[in-house]
Coordinates of C-alpha atoms and ligand atoms in Angstrom, one line a residue:
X1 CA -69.4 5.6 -56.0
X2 CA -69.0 3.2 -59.0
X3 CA -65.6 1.3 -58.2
X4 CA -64.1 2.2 -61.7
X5 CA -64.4 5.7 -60.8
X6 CA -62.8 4.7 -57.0
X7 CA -60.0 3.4 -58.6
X8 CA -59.4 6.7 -60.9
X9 CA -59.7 9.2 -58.1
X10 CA -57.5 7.6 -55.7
X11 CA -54.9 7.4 -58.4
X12 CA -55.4 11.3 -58.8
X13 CA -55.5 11.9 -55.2
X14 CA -52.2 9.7 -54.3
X15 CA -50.1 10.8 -57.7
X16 CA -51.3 14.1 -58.5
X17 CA -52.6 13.2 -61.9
X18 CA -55.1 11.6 -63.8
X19 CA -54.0 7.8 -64.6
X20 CA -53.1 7.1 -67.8
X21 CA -55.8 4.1 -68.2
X22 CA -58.1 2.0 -66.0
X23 CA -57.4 -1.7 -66.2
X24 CA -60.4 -4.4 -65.7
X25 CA -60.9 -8.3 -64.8
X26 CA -64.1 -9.8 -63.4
X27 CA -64.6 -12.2 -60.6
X28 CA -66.3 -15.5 -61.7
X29 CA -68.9 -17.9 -60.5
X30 CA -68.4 -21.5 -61.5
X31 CA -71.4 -23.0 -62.6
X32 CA -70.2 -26.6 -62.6
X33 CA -67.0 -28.9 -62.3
X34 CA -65.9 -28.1 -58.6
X35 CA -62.4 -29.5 -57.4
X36 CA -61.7 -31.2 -60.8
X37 CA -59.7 -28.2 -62.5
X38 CA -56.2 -29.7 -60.7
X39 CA -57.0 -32.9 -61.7
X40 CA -57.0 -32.2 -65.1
X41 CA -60.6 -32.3 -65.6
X42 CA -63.6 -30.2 -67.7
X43 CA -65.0 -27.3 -65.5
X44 CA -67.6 -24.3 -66.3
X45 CA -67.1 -21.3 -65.2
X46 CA -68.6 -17.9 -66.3
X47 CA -67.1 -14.4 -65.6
X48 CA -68.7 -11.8 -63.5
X49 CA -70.0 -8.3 -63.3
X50 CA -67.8 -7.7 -60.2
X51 CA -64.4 -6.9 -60.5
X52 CA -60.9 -5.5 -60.0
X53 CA -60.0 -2.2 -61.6
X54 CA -56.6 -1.1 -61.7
X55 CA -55.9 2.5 -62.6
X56 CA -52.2 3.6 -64.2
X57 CA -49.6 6.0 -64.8
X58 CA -46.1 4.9 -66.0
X59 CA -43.8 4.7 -62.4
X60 CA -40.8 6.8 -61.8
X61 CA -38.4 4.1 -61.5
X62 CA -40.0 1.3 -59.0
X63 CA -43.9 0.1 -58.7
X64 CA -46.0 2.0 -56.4
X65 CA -49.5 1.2 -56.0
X66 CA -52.6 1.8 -53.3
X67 CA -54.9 -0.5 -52.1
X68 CA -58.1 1.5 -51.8
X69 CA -59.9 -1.5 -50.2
X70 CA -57.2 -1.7 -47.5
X71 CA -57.3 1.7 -46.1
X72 CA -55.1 2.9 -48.7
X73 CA -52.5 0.7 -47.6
X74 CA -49.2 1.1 -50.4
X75 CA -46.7 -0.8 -51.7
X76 CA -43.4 -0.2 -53.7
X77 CA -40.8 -2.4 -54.8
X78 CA -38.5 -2.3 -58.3
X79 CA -39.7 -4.2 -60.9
X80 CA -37.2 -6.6 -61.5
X81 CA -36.8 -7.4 -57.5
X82 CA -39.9 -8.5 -55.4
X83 CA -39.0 -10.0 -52.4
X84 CA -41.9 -12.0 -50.8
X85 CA -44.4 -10.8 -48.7
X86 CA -45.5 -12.4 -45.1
X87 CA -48.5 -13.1 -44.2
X88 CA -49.7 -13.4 -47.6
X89 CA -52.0 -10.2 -48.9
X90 CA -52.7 -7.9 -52.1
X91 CA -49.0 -7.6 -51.6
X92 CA -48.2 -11.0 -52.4
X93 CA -50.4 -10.8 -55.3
X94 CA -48.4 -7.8 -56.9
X95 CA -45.7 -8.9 -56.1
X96 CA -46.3 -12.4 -57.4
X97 CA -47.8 -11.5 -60.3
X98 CA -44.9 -9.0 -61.4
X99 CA -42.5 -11.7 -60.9
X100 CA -44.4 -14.2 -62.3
X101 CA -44.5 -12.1 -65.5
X102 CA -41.3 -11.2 -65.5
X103 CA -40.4 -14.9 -65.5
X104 CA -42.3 -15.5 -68.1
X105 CA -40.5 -13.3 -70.4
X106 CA -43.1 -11.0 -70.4
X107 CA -41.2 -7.0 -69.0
X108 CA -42.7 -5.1 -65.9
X109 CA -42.3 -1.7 -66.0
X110 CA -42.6 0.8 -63.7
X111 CA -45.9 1.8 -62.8
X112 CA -48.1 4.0 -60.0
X113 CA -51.0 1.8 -59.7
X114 CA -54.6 2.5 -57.7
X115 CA -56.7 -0.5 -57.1
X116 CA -59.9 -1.2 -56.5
X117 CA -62.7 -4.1 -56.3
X118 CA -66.2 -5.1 -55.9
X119 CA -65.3 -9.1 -55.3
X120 CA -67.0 -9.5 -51.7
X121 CA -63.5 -11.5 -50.5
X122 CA -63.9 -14.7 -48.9
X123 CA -67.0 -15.6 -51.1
X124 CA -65.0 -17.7 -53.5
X125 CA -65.6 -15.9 -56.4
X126 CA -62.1 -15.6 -57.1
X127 CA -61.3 -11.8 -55.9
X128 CA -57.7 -12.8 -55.9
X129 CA -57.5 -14.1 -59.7
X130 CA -59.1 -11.5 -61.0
X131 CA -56.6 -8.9 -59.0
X132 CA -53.9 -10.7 -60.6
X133 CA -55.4 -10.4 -64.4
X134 CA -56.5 -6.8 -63.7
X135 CA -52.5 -6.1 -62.5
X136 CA -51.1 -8.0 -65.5
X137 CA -53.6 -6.3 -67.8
X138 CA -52.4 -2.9 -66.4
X139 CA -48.6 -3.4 -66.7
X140 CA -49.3 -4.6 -70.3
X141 CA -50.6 -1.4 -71.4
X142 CA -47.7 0.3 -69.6
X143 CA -45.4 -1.6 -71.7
X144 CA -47.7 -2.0 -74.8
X145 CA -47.7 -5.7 -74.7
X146 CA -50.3 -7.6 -76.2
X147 CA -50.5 -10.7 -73.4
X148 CA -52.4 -13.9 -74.1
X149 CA -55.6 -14.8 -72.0
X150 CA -53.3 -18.1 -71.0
X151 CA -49.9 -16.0 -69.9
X152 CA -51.9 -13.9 -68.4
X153 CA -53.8 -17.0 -66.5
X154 CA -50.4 -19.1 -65.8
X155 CA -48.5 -16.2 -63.8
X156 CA -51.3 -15.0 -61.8
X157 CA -51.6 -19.3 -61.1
X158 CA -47.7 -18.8 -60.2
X159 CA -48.7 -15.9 -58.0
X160 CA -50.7 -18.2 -56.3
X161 CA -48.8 -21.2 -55.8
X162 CA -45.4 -19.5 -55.2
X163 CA -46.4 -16.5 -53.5
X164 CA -50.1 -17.2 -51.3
X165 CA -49.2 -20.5 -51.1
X166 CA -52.6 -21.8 -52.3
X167 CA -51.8 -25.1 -54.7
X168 CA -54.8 -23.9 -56.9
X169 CA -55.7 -25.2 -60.2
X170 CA -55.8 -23.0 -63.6
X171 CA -59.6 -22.6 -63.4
X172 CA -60.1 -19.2 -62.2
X173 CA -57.0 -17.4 -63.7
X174 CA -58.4 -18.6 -66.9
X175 CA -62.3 -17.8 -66.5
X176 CA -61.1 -14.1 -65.4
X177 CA -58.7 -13.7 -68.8
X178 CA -60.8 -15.6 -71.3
X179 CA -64.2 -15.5 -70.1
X180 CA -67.0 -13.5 -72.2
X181 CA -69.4 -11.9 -70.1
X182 CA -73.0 -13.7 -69.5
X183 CA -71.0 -16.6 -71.2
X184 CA -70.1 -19.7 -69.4
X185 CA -66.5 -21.1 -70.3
X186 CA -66.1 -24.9 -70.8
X187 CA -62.5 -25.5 -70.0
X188 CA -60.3 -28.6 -70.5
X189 CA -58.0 -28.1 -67.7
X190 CA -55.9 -30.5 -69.5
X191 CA -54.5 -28.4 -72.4
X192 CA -56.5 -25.1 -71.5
X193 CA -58.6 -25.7 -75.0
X194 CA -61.7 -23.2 -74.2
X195 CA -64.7 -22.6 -75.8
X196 CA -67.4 -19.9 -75.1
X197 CA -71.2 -21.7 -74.1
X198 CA -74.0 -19.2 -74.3
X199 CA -76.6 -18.9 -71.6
X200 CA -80.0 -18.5 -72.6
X201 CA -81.3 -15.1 -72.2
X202 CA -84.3 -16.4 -70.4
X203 CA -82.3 -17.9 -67.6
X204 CA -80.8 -15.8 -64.5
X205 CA -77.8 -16.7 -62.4
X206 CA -78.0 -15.6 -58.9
X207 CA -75.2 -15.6 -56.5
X208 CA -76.0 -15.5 -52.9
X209 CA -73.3 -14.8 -49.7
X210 CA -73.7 -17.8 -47.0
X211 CA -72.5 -15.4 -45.0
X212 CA -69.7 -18.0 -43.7
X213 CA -66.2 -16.6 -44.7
X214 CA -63.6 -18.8 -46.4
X215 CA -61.1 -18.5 -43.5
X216 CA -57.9 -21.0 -43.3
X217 CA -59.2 -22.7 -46.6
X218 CA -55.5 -23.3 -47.5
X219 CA -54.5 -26.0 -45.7
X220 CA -58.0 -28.0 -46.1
X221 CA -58.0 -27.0 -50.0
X222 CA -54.1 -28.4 -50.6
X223 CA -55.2 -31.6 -48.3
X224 CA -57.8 -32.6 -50.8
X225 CA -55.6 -32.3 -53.8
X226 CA -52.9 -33.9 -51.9
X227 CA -56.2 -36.8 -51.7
X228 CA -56.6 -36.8 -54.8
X229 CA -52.5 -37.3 -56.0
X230 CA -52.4 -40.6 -53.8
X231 CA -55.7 -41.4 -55.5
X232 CA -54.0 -40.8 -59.1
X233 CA -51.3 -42.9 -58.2
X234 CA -52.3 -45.4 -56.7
X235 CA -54.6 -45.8 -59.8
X236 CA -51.5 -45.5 -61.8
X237 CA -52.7 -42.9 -63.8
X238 CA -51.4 -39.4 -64.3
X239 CA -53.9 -37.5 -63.2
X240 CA -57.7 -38.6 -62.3
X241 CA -58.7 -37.4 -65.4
X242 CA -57.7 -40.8 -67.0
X243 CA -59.7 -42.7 -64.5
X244 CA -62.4 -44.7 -64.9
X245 CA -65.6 -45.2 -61.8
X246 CA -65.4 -49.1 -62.1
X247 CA -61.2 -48.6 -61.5
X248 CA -61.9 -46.4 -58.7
X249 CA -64.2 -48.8 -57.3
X250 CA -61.9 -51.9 -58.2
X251 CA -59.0 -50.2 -56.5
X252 CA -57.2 -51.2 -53.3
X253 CA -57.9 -47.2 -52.1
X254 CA -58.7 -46.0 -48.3
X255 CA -62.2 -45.1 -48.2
X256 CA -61.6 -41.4 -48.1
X257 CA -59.3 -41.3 -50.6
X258 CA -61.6 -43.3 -52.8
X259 CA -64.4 -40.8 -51.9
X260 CA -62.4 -38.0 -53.2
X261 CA -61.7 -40.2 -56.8
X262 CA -65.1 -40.6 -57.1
X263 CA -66.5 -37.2 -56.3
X264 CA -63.7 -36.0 -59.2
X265 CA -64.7 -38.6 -62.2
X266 CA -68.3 -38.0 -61.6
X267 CA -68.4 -34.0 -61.4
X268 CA -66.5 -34.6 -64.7
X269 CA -68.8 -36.3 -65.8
X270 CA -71.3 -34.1 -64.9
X271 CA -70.2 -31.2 -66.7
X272 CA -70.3 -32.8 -69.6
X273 CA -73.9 -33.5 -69.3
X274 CA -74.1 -29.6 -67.9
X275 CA -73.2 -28.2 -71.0
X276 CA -75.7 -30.4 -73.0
X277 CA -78.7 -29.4 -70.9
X278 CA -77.6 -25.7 -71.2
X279 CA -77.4 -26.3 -75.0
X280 CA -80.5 -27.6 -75.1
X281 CA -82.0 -25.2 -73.2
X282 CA -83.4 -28.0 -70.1
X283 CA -83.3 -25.9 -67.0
X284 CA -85.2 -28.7 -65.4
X285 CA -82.2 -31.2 -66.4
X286 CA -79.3 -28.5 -65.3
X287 CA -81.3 -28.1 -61.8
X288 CA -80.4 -32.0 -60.9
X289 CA -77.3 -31.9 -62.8
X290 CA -76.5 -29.0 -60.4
X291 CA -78.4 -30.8 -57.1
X292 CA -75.9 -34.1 -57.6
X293 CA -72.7 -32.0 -58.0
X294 CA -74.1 -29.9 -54.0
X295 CA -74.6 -33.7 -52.5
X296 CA -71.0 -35.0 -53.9
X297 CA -68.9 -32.1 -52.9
X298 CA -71.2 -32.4 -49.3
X299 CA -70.4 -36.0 -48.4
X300 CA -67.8 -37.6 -50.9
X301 CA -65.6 -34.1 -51.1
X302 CA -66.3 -33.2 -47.9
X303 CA -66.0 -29.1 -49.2
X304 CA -69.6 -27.9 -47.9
X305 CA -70.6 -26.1 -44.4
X306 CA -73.8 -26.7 -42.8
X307 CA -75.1 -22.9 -43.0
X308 CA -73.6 -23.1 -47.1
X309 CA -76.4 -26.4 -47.4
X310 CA -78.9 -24.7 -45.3
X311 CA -78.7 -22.0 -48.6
X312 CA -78.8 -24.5 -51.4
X313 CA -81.8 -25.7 -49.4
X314 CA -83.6 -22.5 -49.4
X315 CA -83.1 -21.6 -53.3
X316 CA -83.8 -25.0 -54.0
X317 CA -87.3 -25.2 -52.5
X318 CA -88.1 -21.5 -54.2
X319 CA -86.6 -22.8 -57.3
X320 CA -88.2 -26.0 -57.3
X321 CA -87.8 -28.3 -60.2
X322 CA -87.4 -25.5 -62.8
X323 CA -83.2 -24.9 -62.3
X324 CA -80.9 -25.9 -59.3
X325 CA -78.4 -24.7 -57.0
X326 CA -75.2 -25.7 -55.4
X327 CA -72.2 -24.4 -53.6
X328 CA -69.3 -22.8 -55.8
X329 CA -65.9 -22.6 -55.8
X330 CA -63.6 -24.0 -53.2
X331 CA -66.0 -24.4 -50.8
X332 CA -65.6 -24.4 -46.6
X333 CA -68.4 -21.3 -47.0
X334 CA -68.6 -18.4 -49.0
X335 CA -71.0 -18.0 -52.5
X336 CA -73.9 -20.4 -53.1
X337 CA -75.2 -20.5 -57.2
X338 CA -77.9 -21.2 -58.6
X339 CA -79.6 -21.0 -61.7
X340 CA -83.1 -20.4 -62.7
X341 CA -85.9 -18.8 -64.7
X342 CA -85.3 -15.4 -65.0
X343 CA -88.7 -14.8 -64.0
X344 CA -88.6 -16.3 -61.0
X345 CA -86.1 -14.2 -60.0
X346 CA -87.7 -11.8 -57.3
X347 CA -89.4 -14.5 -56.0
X348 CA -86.6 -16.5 -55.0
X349 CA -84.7 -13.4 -54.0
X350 CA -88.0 -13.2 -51.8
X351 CA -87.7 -16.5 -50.4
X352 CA -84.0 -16.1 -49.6
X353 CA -84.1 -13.3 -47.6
X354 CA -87.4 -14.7 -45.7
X355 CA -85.8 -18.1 -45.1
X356 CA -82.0 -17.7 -44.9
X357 CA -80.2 -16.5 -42.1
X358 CA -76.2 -16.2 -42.1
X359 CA -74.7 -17.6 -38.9
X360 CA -73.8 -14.3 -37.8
X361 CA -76.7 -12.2 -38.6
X362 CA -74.8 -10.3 -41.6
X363 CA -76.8 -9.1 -44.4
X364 CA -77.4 -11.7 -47.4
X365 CA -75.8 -10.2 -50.1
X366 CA -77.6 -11.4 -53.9
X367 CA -75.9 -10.5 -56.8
X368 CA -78.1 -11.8 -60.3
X369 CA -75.9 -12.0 -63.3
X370 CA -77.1 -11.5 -66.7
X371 CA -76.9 -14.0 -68.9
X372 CA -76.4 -14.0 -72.8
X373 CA -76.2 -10.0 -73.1
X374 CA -73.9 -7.8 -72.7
X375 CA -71.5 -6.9 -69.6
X376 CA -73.1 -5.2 -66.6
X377 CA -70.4 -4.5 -64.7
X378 CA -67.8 -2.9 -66.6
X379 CA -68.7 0.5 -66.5
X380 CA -69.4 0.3 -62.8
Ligands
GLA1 C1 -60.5 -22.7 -55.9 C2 -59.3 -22.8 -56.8 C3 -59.6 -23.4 -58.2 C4 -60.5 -24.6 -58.0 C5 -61.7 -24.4 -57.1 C6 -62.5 -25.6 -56.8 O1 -61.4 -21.7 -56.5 O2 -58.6 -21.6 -56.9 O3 -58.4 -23.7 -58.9 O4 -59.8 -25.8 -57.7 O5 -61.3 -23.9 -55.8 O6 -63.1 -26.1 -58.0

């Protein structure tokens, strides 16, 4: 069953009534600019067809809502007073995000909320970002508040930080609320200045599951920012956004520290020069742009898995030298990208299943993202 339509009849099952609306945010995939978001940096990321959707009602006094992709596991807590949630789950995410509206001026009301996804979790293609956009979206139409893309972006980031505990950057709370399906996003994680870069219509994006589950990415994800902070100052600069390769070089820095700088200003760089192959339509030039950014995050960010470069290894072989592929997102497993000729799409689906084999025998799951059009997945 389309998850939309999960979402609406487990509302009507749990409160006896049709919701009042069905509330949407997509997952994303991030093309390029991995690990540079919290350093202030340029990143590209471009929404998804998968999603959350939230269904609602107006509440009868507190916030109730079902998990549909926990066994129907609830929650229910009064607006104005979530207390934290241990070990960090959805609830934490609800919970944060209510508060973290609520702090941001923005009112909660009460609400009876059903939820549902079609994120594979783990994958890092941000399933918890885009719960948190989808939630906020939902209790703005129960209060008929028009919310901007970025308050919308900085609570669910406070969600994260303050109530999962994961020091993330702003990249996925903000690809989730502003992206435009089958568009990329370039985003200055600087001052959150956005703007939209089409995809040619020619080109597929192909997301493939290693197979490998983020599991306790926390800690390793808040060590490497911790990295690169010493990096920053050390450097004497706010953020390794203002640094330069011959001052990371030049710098009295411990070689992994230094490592970590230099991953962060090239992938900056990087993305720059992403953007202006996409806009001039070289594939060919995105492929090695994409290639370069797999090998730095492998052995100067030390964020890939073997089985994850195993992937990029396969897809790049069927790709060849017409597009590229690389590891996305935090990294320690989960997705693989890559983009290509559309046309070469069922051949490289092909090879993948032929050549690839997740560690633990799971099922490769490919999801291929339109590009340029219209939204796939909403409806869903
Ligand atoms: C995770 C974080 C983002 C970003 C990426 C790496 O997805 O949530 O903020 O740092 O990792 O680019």
């Amino acid at each position: 069953m389309p998850t939309r339509q999960r979402a609406i009849d487990g509302y009507a099952r749990r409160f006896g009534e049709a919701p009042q609306g069905v509330a949407f945010a997509p997952g994303r995939v991030n093309l390029i600019g991995e690990h540079v978001d919290y350093n202030g940096g340029l990143v590209l990321p471009m929404p998804i067809a998968a999603g959350t959707w939230v269904a609602y009602g107006p509440g009868q006094g507190g916030v109730e809502a079902l998990a549909l992709d926990f066994d129907g596991a609830e929650d229910a807590f009064l607006p104005g007073q979530p207390a934290p949630h241990q070990p960090a789950d959805w609830r934490s995410y609800l919970r944060g995000m209510a508060a973290g509206l609520a702090a941001c001026g923005l009112p909660v009301a009460p609400a009876r909320l059903a939820i549902a996804g079609s994120i594979p979790r783990g994958s890092g293609l941000s399933s918890s970002a885009s719960l948190c956009v989808a939630l906020g979206r939902a209790f703005a139409a129960l209060t008929g508040t028009e919310w901007s893309a970025s308050d919308l972006a900085l609570a669910a980031q406070a969600a994260e930080h303050q109530w999962a505990g994961v020091h993330c950057g702003i990249m996925d709370q903000m690809a989730v609320a502003a992206g435009e399906p089958g568009h990329a996003l370039l985003l200055d994680c600087r001052n959150l200045a956005s703007r939209t870069v089409a995809l040619p219509a020619d080109w597929a994006v192909m997301i493939v599951q290693s197979g490998v589950r983020r599991g306790l990415v926390d800690g390793h994800y808040n060590a490497r920012r911790a990295d690169c902070e010493v990096a920053a100052a050390a450097l004497g600069v706010p953020s390794l956004r203002e640094a330069s390769l011959p001052q990371v070089e030049a710098a009295a820095l411990d070689p992994v520290v230094r490592r970590r700088a230099r991953h962060v200003v090239e992938e900056i760089g990087r993305t720059r020069q992403a953007v202006t192959a996409i806009e001039a339509a070289d594939l060919p030039t995105l492929g090695r742009i994409l290639a370069a950014s797999h090998a730095s995050l492998r052995e100067l960010f030390e964020v890939s898995v073997p089985p994850v470069d195993d992937l990029v290894g396969v897809l790049q072989r069927a790709i060849g030298d017409a597009g590229g592929a690389r590891m996305t997102g935090g990294g320690f497993g989960g997705a693989v990208v890559a983009v290509l000729p559309a046309a070469l799409t069922s051949q490289v689906h092909a090879a993948v299943l032929a050549d690839y084999r997740a560690p633990d025998g799971a099922p490769i799951q490919i999801m291929i993202e339109q590009t340029g059009g219209e939204p796939a997945g909403e409806g869903q």
